[in-house]
JSON list of C-alpha atoms in Angstrom, two decimals:
[
{"chain": "A", "resi": 758, "resn": "MET", "atom": "CA", "xyz": [-16.39, 8.46, 24.04]},
{"chain": "A", "resi": 759, "resn": "ALA", "atom": "CA", "xyz": [-13.08, 8.18, 22.16]},
{"chain": "A", "resi": 760, "resn": "GLY", "atom": "CA", "xyz": [-13.04, 8.69, 18.43]},
{"chain": "A", "resi": 761, "resn": "LYS", "atom": "CA", "xyz": [-14.09, 11.68, 16.41]},
{"chain": "A", "resi": 762, "resn": "ASN", "atom": "CA", "xyz": [-17.26, 10.80, 14.54]},
{"chain": "A", "resi": 763, "resn": "THR", "atom": "CA", "xyz": [-20.50, 10.45, 16.51]},
{"chain": "A", "resi": 764, "resn": "GLY", "atom": "CA", "xyz": [-23.00, 11.41, 13.81]},
{"chain": "A", "resi": 765, "resn": "ALA", "atom": "CA", "xyz": [-25.96, 9.37, 12.57]},
{"chain": "A", "resi": 766, "resn": "GLY", "atom": "CA", "xyz": [-23.90, 7.94, 9.71]},
{"chain": "A", "resi": 767, "resn": "ALA", "atom": "CA", "xyz": [-21.27, 6.70, 12.17]},
{"chain": "A", "resi": 768, "resn": "TRP", "atom": "CA", "xyz": [-23.98, 5.06, 14.27]},
{"chain": "A", "resi": 769, "resn": "ILE", "atom": "CA", "xyz": [-25.45, 3.27, 11.23]},
{"chain": "A", "resi": 770, "resn": "GLU", "atom": "CA", "xyz": [-22.00, 2.20, 10.04]},
{"chain": "A", "resi": 771, "resn": "ASP", "atom": "CA", "xyz": [-21.23, 0.83, 13.51]},
{"chain": "A", "resi": 772, "resn": "ARG", "atom": "CA", "xyz": [-24.49, -1.12, 13.65]},
{"chain": "A", "resi": 773, "resn": "ALA", "atom": "CA", "xyz": [-23.83, -2.67, 10.25]},
{"chain": "A", "resi": 774, "resn": "LEU", "atom": "CA", "xyz": [-20.31, -3.63, 11.32]},
{"chain": "A", "resi": 775, "resn": "ARG", "atom": "CA", "xyz": [-21.58, -5.06, 14.63]},
{"chain": "A", "resi": 776, "resn": "LEU", "atom": "CA", "xyz": [-24.05, -7.20, 12.69]},
{"chain": "A", "resi": 777, "resn": "LEU", "atom": "CA", "xyz": [-21.33, -8.42, 10.32]},
{"chain": "A", "resi": 778, "resn": "ILE", "atom": "CA", "xyz": [-18.87, -9.14, 13.15]},
{"chain": "A", "resi": 779, "resn": "GLY", "atom": "CA", "xyz": [-21.53, -10.87, 15.25]},
{"chain": "A", "resi": 780, "resn": "GLY", "atom": "CA", "xyz": [-22.53, -13.06, 12.34]},
{"chain": "A", "resi": 781, "resn": "LEU", "atom": "CA", "xyz": [-18.94, -13.96, 11.55]},
{"chain": "A", "resi": 782, "resn": "LEU", "atom": "CA", "xyz": [-18.20, -14.79, 15.20]},
{"chain": "A", "resi": 783, "resn": "ALA", "atom": "CA", "xyz": [-20.96, -17.41, 15.03]},
{"chain": "A", "resi": 784, "resn": "LEU", "atom": "CA", "xyz": [-18.90, -19.30, 12.45]},
{"chain": "A", "resi": 785, "resn": "PRO", "atom": "CA", "xyz": [-15.93, -21.57, 13.17]},
{"chain": "A", "resi": 786, "resn": "TYR", "atom": "CA", "xyz": [-12.64, -19.64, 13.37]},
{"chain": "A", "resi": 787, "resn": "GLY", "atom": "CA", "xyz": [-11.25, -21.29, 10.23]},
{"chain": "A", "resi": 788, "resn": "TRP", "atom": "CA", "xyz": [-14.20, -20.01, 8.18]},
{"chain": "A", "resi": 789, "resn": "ARG", "atom": "CA", "xyz": [-14.71, -16.59, 9.76]},
{"chain": "A", "resi": 790, "resn": "VAL", "atom": "CA", "xyz": [-11.20, -15.28, 9.13]},
{"chain": "A", "resi": 791, "resn": "PRO", "atom": "CA", "xyz": [-11.04, -15.81, 5.35]},
{"chain": "A", "resi": 792, "resn": "LEU", "atom": "CA", "xyz": [-14.72, -14.86, 4.97]},
{"chain": "A", "resi": 793, "resn": "CYS", "atom": "CA", "xyz": [-14.19, -11.54, 6.73]},
{"chain": "A", "resi": 794, "resn": "GLY", "atom": "CA", "xyz": [-11.17, -10.90, 4.51]},
{"chain": "A", "resi": 795, "resn": "TRP", "atom": "CA", "xyz": [-13.28, -11.63, 1.44]},
{"chain": "A", "resi": 796, "resn": "VAL", "atom": "CA", "xyz": [-16.15, -9.38, 2.57]},
{"chain": "A", "resi": 797, "resn": "MET", "atom": "CA", "xyz": [-13.75, -6.54, 3.35]},
{"chain": "A", "resi": 798, "resn": "SER", "atom": "CA", "xyz": [-11.87, -6.83, 0.04]},
{"chain": "A", "resi": 799, "resn": "ARG", "atom": "CA", "xyz": [-14.80, -7.53, -2.28]},
{"chain": "A", "resi": 800, "resn": "VAL", "atom": "CA", "xyz": [-17.67, -5.57, -0.69]},
{"chain": "A", "resi": 801, "resn": "ILE", "atom": "CA", "xyz": [-16.61, -2.99, 1.89]},
{"chain": "A", "resi": 802, "resn": "ALA", "atom": "CA", "xyz": [-13.35, -1.78, 0.30]},
{"chain": "A", "resi": 803, "resn": "PRO", "atom": "CA", "xyz": [-14.86, -0.88, -3.08]},
{"chain": "A", "resi": 804, "resn": "LEU", "atom": "CA", "xyz": [-17.86, 0.83, -1.43]},
{"chain": "A", "resi": 805, "resn": "ALA", "atom": "CA", "xyz": [-15.77, 2.73, 1.14]},
{"chain": "A", "resi": 806, "resn": "GLY", "atom": "CA", "xyz": [-13.18, 3.99, -1.36]},
{"chain": "A", "resi": 807, "resn": "TYR", "atom": "CA", "xyz": [-10.33, 1.86, -0.03]},
{"chain": "A", "resi": 808, "resn": "ASP", "atom": "CA", "xyz": [-9.48, 0.68, -3.55]},
{"chain": "A", "resi": 809, "resn": "ARG", "atom": "CA", "xyz": [-8.67, 4.25, -4.52]},
{"chain": "A", "resi": 810, "resn": "ARG", "atom": "CA", "xyz": [-6.65, 4.77, -1.33]},
{"chain": "A", "resi": 811, "resn": "VAL", "atom": "CA", "xyz": [-4.56, 1.63, -1.99]},
{"chain": "A", "resi": 812, "resn": "ARG", "atom": "CA", "xyz": [-4.05, 2.64, -5.63]},
{"chain": "A", "resi": 813, "resn": "ASP", "atom": "CA", "xyz": [-3.05, 6.22, -4.68]},
{"chain": "A", "resi": 814, "resn": "ASN", "atom": "CA", "xyz": [-0.64, 5.08, -1.98]},
{"chain": "A", "resi": 815, "resn": "LEU", "atom": "CA", "xyz": [1.00, 2.57, -4.30]},
{"chain": "A", "resi": 816, "resn": "ALA", "atom": "CA", "xyz": [1.36, 5.28, -6.96]},
{"chain": "A", "resi": 817, "resn": "ARG", "atom": "CA", "xyz": [3.24, 7.42, -4.43]},
{"chain": "A", "resi": 818, "resn": "ILE", "atom": "CA", "xyz": [5.69, 4.77, -3.29]},
{"chain": "A", "resi": 819, "resn": "LEU", "atom": "CA", "xyz": [5.91, 2.40, -6.28]},
{"chain": "A", "resi": 820, "resn": "PRO", "atom": "CA", "xyz": [4.88, 4.43, -9.34]},
{"chain": "A", "resi": 821, "resn": "ASP", "atom": "CA", "xyz": [6.26, 1.81, -11.77]},
{"chain": "A", "resi": 822, "resn": "LEU", "atom": "CA", "xyz": [4.39, -1.12, -10.24]},
{"chain": "A", "resi": 823, "resn": "PRO", "atom": "CA", "xyz": [2.65, -3.12, -12.99]},
{"chain": "A", "resi": 824, "resn": "GLU", "atom": "CA", "xyz": [-1.12, -2.62, -13.16]},
{"chain": "A", "resi": 825, "resn": "ALA", "atom": "CA", "xyz": [-1.77, -6.31, -12.49]},
{"chain": "A", "resi": 826, "resn": "GLU", "atom": "CA", "xyz": [0.16, -6.07, -9.21]},
{"chain": "A", "resi": 827, "resn": "VAL", "atom": "CA", "xyz": [-1.70, -2.88, -8.25]},
{"chain": "A", "resi": 828, "resn": "ARG", "atom": "CA", "xyz": [-5.04, -4.66, -8.82]},
{"chain": "A", "resi": 829, "resn": "ARG", "atom": "CA", "xyz": [-3.84, -7.68, -6.82]},
{"chain": "A", "resi": 830, "resn": "LEU", "atom": "CA", "xyz": [-2.85, -5.46, -3.89]},
{"chain": "A", "resi": 831, "resn": "MET", "atom": "CA", "xyz": [-6.16, -3.60, -4.10]},
{"chain": "A", "resi": 832, "resn": "ARG", "atom": "CA", "xyz": [-7.74, -6.92, -3.05]},
{"chain": "A", "resi": 833, "resn": "LYS", "atom": "CA", "xyz": [-4.99, -8.24, -0.73]},
{"chain": "A", "resi": 834, "resn": "VAL", "atom": "CA", "xyz": [-4.63, -5.13, 1.45]},
{"chain": "A", "resi": 835, "resn": "PRO", "atom": "CA", "xyz": [-8.30, -4.93, 2.50]},
{"chain": "A", "resi": 836, "resn": "ASP", "atom": "CA", "xyz": [-8.41, -8.74, 2.74]},
{"chain": "A", "resi": 837, "resn": "ASN", "atom": "CA", "xyz": [-5.63, -8.50, 5.35]},
{"chain": "A", "resi": 838, "resn": "VAL", "atom": "CA", "xyz": [-7.52, -5.73, 7.18]},
{"chain": "A", "resi": 839, "resn": "GLY", "atom": "CA", "xyz": [-10.68, -7.84, 7.32]},
{"chain": "A", "resi": 840, "resn": "ARG", "atom": "CA", "xyz": [-8.78, -10.88, 8.59]},
{"chain": "A", "resi": 841, "resn": "THR", "atom": "CA", "xyz": [-7.03, -8.76, 11.22]},
{"chain": "A", "resi": 842, "resn": "VAL", "atom": "CA", "xyz": [-10.26, -7.24, 12.50]},
{"chain": "A", "resi": 843, "resn": "ILE", "atom": "CA", "xyz": [-12.07, -10.54, 12.95]},
{"chain": "A", "resi": 844, "resn": "GLU", "atom": "CA", "xyz": [-8.99, -12.13, 14.52]},
{"chain": "A", "resi": 845, "resn": "ILE", "atom": "CA", "xyz": [-8.93, -9.35, 17.10]},
{"chain": "A", "resi": 846, "resn": "TYR", "atom": "CA", "xyz": [-12.66, -9.81, 17.77]},
{"chain": "A", "resi": 847, "resn": "SER", "atom": "CA", "xyz": [-11.97, -13.52, 18.23]},
{"chain": "A", "resi": 848, "resn": "GLY", "atom": "CA", "xyz": [-10.17, -12.70, 21.50]},
{"chain": "A", "resi": 849, "resn": "GLN", "atom": "CA", "xyz": [-8.86, -15.71, 23.39]},
{"chain": "A", "resi": 850, "resn": "GLU", "atom": "CA", "xyz": [-9.42, -17.95, 20.39]},
{"chain": "A", "resi": 851, "resn": "PHE", "atom": "CA", "xyz": [-6.91, -15.75, 18.52]},
{"chain": "A", "resi": 852, "resn": "VAL", "atom": "CA", "xyz": [-4.51, -15.74, 21.48]},
{"chain": "A", "resi": 853, "resn": "ALA", "atom": "CA", "xyz": [-4.62, -19.55, 21.63]},
{"chain": "A", "resi": 854, "resn": "ARG", "atom": "CA", "xyz": [-3.79, -19.79, 17.92]},
{"chain": "A", "resi": 855, "resn": "THR", "atom": "CA", "xyz": [-0.85, -17.40, 18.20]},
{"chain": "A", "resi": 856, "resn": "ALA", "atom": "CA", "xyz": [0.59, -19.43, 21.09]},
{"chain": "A", "resi": 857, "resn": "SER", "atom": "CA", "xyz": [1.72, -22.11, 18.63]},
{"chain": "A", "resi": 858, "resn": "ASN", "atom": "CA", "xyz": [3.54, -19.61, 16.39]},
{"chain": "A", "resi": 859, "resn": "PRO", "atom": "CA", "xyz": [7.29, -19.83, 16.93]},
{"chain": "A", "resi": 860, "resn": "LEU", "atom": "CA", "xyz": [9.09, -16.71, 18.11]},
{"chain": "A", "resi": 861, "resn": "HIS", "atom": "CA", "xyz": [12.23, -16.09, 16.09]},
{"chain": "A", "resi": 862, "resn": "GLY", "atom": "CA", "xyz": [14.69, -13.35, 15.33]},
{"chain": "A", "resi": 863, "resn": "ALA", "atom": "CA", "xyz": [17.62, -11.59, 16.95]},
{"chain": "A", "resi": 864, "resn": "GLY", "atom": "CA", "xyz": [15.47, -10.01, 19.67]},
{"chain": "A", "resi": 865, "resn": "VAL", "atom": "CA", "xyz": [13.83, -13.15, 21.05]},
{"chain": "A", "resi": 866, "resn": "GLU", "atom": "CA", "xyz": [16.66, -14.11, 23.40]},
{"chain": "A", "resi": 867, "resn": "PRO", "atom": "CA", "xyz": [17.20, -10.61, 24.85]},
{"chain": "A", "resi": 868, "resn": "LEU", "atom": "CA", "xyz": [13.42, -10.26, 25.26]},
{"chain": "A", "resi": 869, "resn": "ALA", "atom": "CA", "xyz": [13.23, -13.54, 27.19]},
{"chain": "A", "resi": 870, "resn": "GLU", "atom": "CA", "xyz": [16.15, -12.45, 29.35]},
{"chain": "A", "resi": 871, "resn": "ALA", "atom": "CA", "xyz": [14.49, -9.10, 30.12]},
{"chain": "A", "resi": 872, "resn": "HIS", "atom": "CA", "xyz": [11.26, -10.93, 30.96]},
{"chain": "A", "resi": 873, "resn": "VAL", "atom": "CA", "xyz": [12.99, -13.25, 33.42]},
{"chain": "A", "resi": 874, "resn": "GLN", "atom": "CA", "xyz": [14.77, -10.26, 35.02]},
{"chain": "A", "resi": 875, "resn": "GLY", "atom": "CA", "xyz": [11.56, -8.20, 35.17]},
{"chain": "A", "resi": 876, "resn": "ARG", "atom": "CA", "xyz": [13.03, -5.42, 33.02]},
{"chain": "A", "resi": 877, "resn": "PRO", "atom": "CA", "xyz": [10.67, -3.39, 30.83]},
{"chain": "A", "resi": 878, "resn": "VAL", "atom": "CA", "xyz": [11.12, -3.48, 27.07]},
{"chain": "A", "resi": 879, "resn": "VAL", "atom": "CA", "xyz": [9.61, -1.38, 24.29]},
{"chain": "A", "resi": 880, "resn": "LEU", "atom": "CA", "xyz": [8.63, -3.48, 21.30]},
{"chain": "A", "resi": 881, "resn": "VAL", "atom": "CA", "xyz": [8.07, -1.87, 17.91]},
{"chain": "A", "resi": 882, "resn": "THR", "atom": "CA", "xyz": [6.17, -3.84, 15.30]},
{"chain": "A", "resi": 883, "resn": "GLY", "atom": "CA", "xyz": [5.07, -3.17, 11.75]},
{"chain": "A", "resi": 884, "resn": "HIS", "atom": "CA", "xyz": [1.78, -3.82, 10.03]},
{"chain": "A", "resi": 885, "resn": "PHE", "atom": "CA", "xyz": [2.81, -7.07, 8.36]},
{"chain": "A", "resi": 886, "resn": "GLY", "atom": "CA", "xyz": [-0.16, -9.35, 8.80]},
{"chain": "A", "resi": 887, "resn": "ASN", "atom": "CA", "xyz": [-2.05, -8.87, 12.05]},
{"chain": "A", "resi": 888, "resn": "TYR", "atom": "CA", "xyz": [-0.46, -6.06, 14.06]},
{"chain": "A", "resi": 889, "resn": "ASP", "atom": "CA", "xyz": [-1.68, -7.61, 17.31]},
{"chain": "A", "resi": 890, "resn": "ALA", "atom": "CA", "xyz": [-0.34, -11.13, 16.65]},
{"chain": "A", "resi": 891, "resn": "SER", "atom": "CA", "xyz": [3.02, -10.56, 18.32]},
{"chain": "A", "resi": 892, "resn": "ARG", "atom": "CA", "xyz": [1.33, -9.11, 21.41]},
{"chain": "A", "resi": 893, "resn": "ALA", "atom": "CA", "xyz": [-1.10, -12.03, 21.56]},
{"chain": "A", "resi": 894, "resn": "ALA", "atom": "CA", "xyz": [1.71, -14.57, 21.10]},
{"chain": "A", "resi": 895, "resn": "LEU", "atom": "CA", "xyz": [3.73, -13.02, 23.92]},
{"chain": "A", "resi": 896, "resn": "ILE", "atom": "CA", "xyz": [0.71, -12.81, 26.23]},
{"chain": "A", "resi": 897, "resn": "ALA", "atom": "CA", "xyz": [0.01, -16.50, 25.55]},
{"chain": "A", "resi": 898, "resn": "ARG", "atom": "CA", "xyz": [3.55, -17.20, 26.78]},
{"chain": "A", "resi": 899, "resn": "GLY", "atom": "CA", "xyz": [3.06, -15.25, 30.00]},
{"chain": "A", "resi": 900, "resn": "TYR", "atom": "CA", "xyz": [4.67, -11.95, 29.02]},
{"chain": "A", "resi": 901, "resn": "PRO", "atom": "CA", "xyz": [2.87, -8.85, 30.31]},
{"chain": "A", "resi": 902, "resn": "VAL", "atom": "CA", "xyz": [2.40, -6.76, 27.16]},
{"chain": "A", "resi": 903, "resn": "GLY", "atom": "CA", "xyz": [0.59, -3.46, 26.75]},
{"chain": "A", "resi": 904, "resn": "ALA", "atom": "CA", "xyz": [-0.15, -1.75, 23.46]},
{"chain": "A", "resi": 905, "resn": "LEU", "atom": "CA", "xyz": [-0.33, 1.73, 22.03]},
{"chain": "A", "resi": 906, "resn": "TYR", "atom": "CA", "xyz": [-3.24, 1.89, 19.57]},
{"chain": "A", "resi": 907, "resn": "ARG", "atom": "CA", "xyz": [-4.82, 4.40, 17.21]},
{"chain": "A", "resi": 908, "resn": "PRO", "atom": "CA", "xyz": [-8.43, 5.14, 18.21]},
{"chain": "A", "resi": 909, "resn": "MET", "atom": "CA", "xyz": [-10.90, 4.60, 15.38]},
{"chain": "A", "resi": 910, "resn": "ASN", "atom": "CA", "xyz": [-12.52, 7.68, 13.86]},
{"chain": "A", "resi": 911, "resn": "ASN", "atom": "CA", "xyz": [-15.97, 6.21, 14.41]},
{"chain": "A", "resi": 912, "resn": "ALA", "atom": "CA", "xyz": [-16.52, 6.68, 18.15]},
{"chain": "A", "resi": 913, "resn": "TYR", "atom": "CA", "xyz": [-19.25, 4.01, 18.29]},
{"chain": "A", "resi": 914, "resn": "PHE", "atom": "CA", "xyz": [-17.04, 1.42, 16.63]},
{"chain": "A", "resi": 915, "resn": "ASN", "atom": "CA", "xyz": [-14.04, 2.46, 18.73]},
{"chain": "A", "resi": 916, "resn": "GLU", "atom": "CA", "xyz": [-15.94, 1.63, 21.92]},
{"chain": "A", "resi": 917, "resn": "HIS", "atom": "CA", "xyz": [-16.25, -2.09, 21.15]},
{"chain": "A", "resi": 918, "resn": "TYR", "atom": "CA", "xyz": [-13.01, -2.27, 19.15]},
{"chain": "A", "resi": 919, "resn": "VAL", "atom": "CA", "xyz": [-11.07, -1.30, 22.29]},
{"chain": "A", "resi": 920, "resn": "ARG", "atom": "CA", "xyz": [-12.98, -3.93, 24.29]},
{"chain": "A", "resi": 921, "resn": "ALA", "atom": "CA", "xyz": [-12.05, -6.51, 21.66]},
{"chain": "A", "resi": 922, "resn": "MET", "atom": "CA", "xyz": [-8.36, -5.59, 21.92]},
{"chain": "A", "resi": 923, "resn": "GLU", "atom": "CA", "xyz": [-8.63, -5.69, 25.72]},
{"chain": "A", "resi": 924, "resn": "SER", "atom": "CA", "xyz": [-9.96, -9.25, 25.48]},
{"chain": "A", "resi": 925, "resn": "ILE", "atom": "CA", "xyz": [-6.55, -10.18, 24.08]},
{"chain": "A", "resi": 926, "resn": "GLY", "atom": "CA", "xyz": [-4.72, -8.40, 26.87]},
{"chain": "A", "resi": 927, "resn": "LYS", "atom": "CA", "xyz": [-4.31, -5.21, 28.85]},
{"chain": "A", "resi": 928, "resn": "PRO", "atom": "CA", "xyz": [-3.21, -2.51, 29.31]},
{"chain": "A", "resi": 929, "resn": "LEU", "atom": "CA", "xyz": [-4.00, -0.47, 26.20]},
{"chain": "A", "resi": 930, "resn": "PHE", "atom": "CA", "xyz": [-3.03, 3.14, 25.60]},
{"chain": "A", "resi": 931, "resn": "PRO", "atom": "CA", "xyz": [-4.59, 5.43, 22.96]},
{"chain": "A", "resi": 932, "resn": "ARG", "atom": "CA", "xyz": [-2.08, 7.07, 20.64]},
{"chain": "A", "resi": 933, "resn": "GLY", "atom": "CA", "xyz": [-1.27, 10.63, 21.62]},
{"chain": "A", "resi": 934, "resn": "LYS", "atom": "CA", "xyz": [0.48, 12.50, 24.41]},
{"chain": "A", "resi": 935, "resn": "ARG", "atom": "CA", "xyz": [-1.74, 11.14, 27.19]},
{"chain": "A", "resi": 936, "resn": "GLY", "atom": "CA", "xyz": [-1.57, 7.56, 26.02]},
{"chain": "A", "resi": 937, "resn": "LEU", "atom": "CA", "xyz": [2.18, 7.64, 25.53]},
{"chain": "A", "resi": 938, "resn": "ALA", "atom": "CA", "xyz": [2.69, 9.23, 28.96]},
{"chain": "A", "resi": 939, "resn": "ALA", "atom": "CA", "xyz": [0.46, 6.59, 30.57]},
{"chain": "A", "resi": 940, "resn": "MET", "atom": "CA", "xyz": [2.32, 3.80, 28.80]},
{"chain": "A", "resi": 941, "resn": "LEU", "atom": "CA", "xyz": [5.70, 5.11, 29.90]}
]
């Protein structure tokens, strides 16, 4: 089982998250995404210490950031995480929504050319919004796209998280020497 933590606390945390995710997946997509963001930013983040982590990281990189902006980001960062997680668990519903997003930028044309020619390409993305959106959008357009991912620390959660990412597309490769070697 991938992941590091397999203790009783990890099992309980996983079961609570499975319950939350399952309940949210019963809702229409347009409701579940903002609701999961709200739950993550208003309930889970404060309890799990994410507020402190966001505040500490901002202090390192933007020490002069006004307090009001720090507080705003303490809500927005976990809101984005919650939205991202439930979008990934939404699988093909998420892929279908990304299909309508336009692809733009200097790399779109060379990427399309490489695709037509069957040449491999390494794409590097940042965590702006949902980190899996570009992969889902390309898959929806017929591009074969794999992904390198960071396994979750909670081994129980990681098990179904990987399955959720696989529902968007395969192959997936865990971060590390083995995963990178397999991807290459």
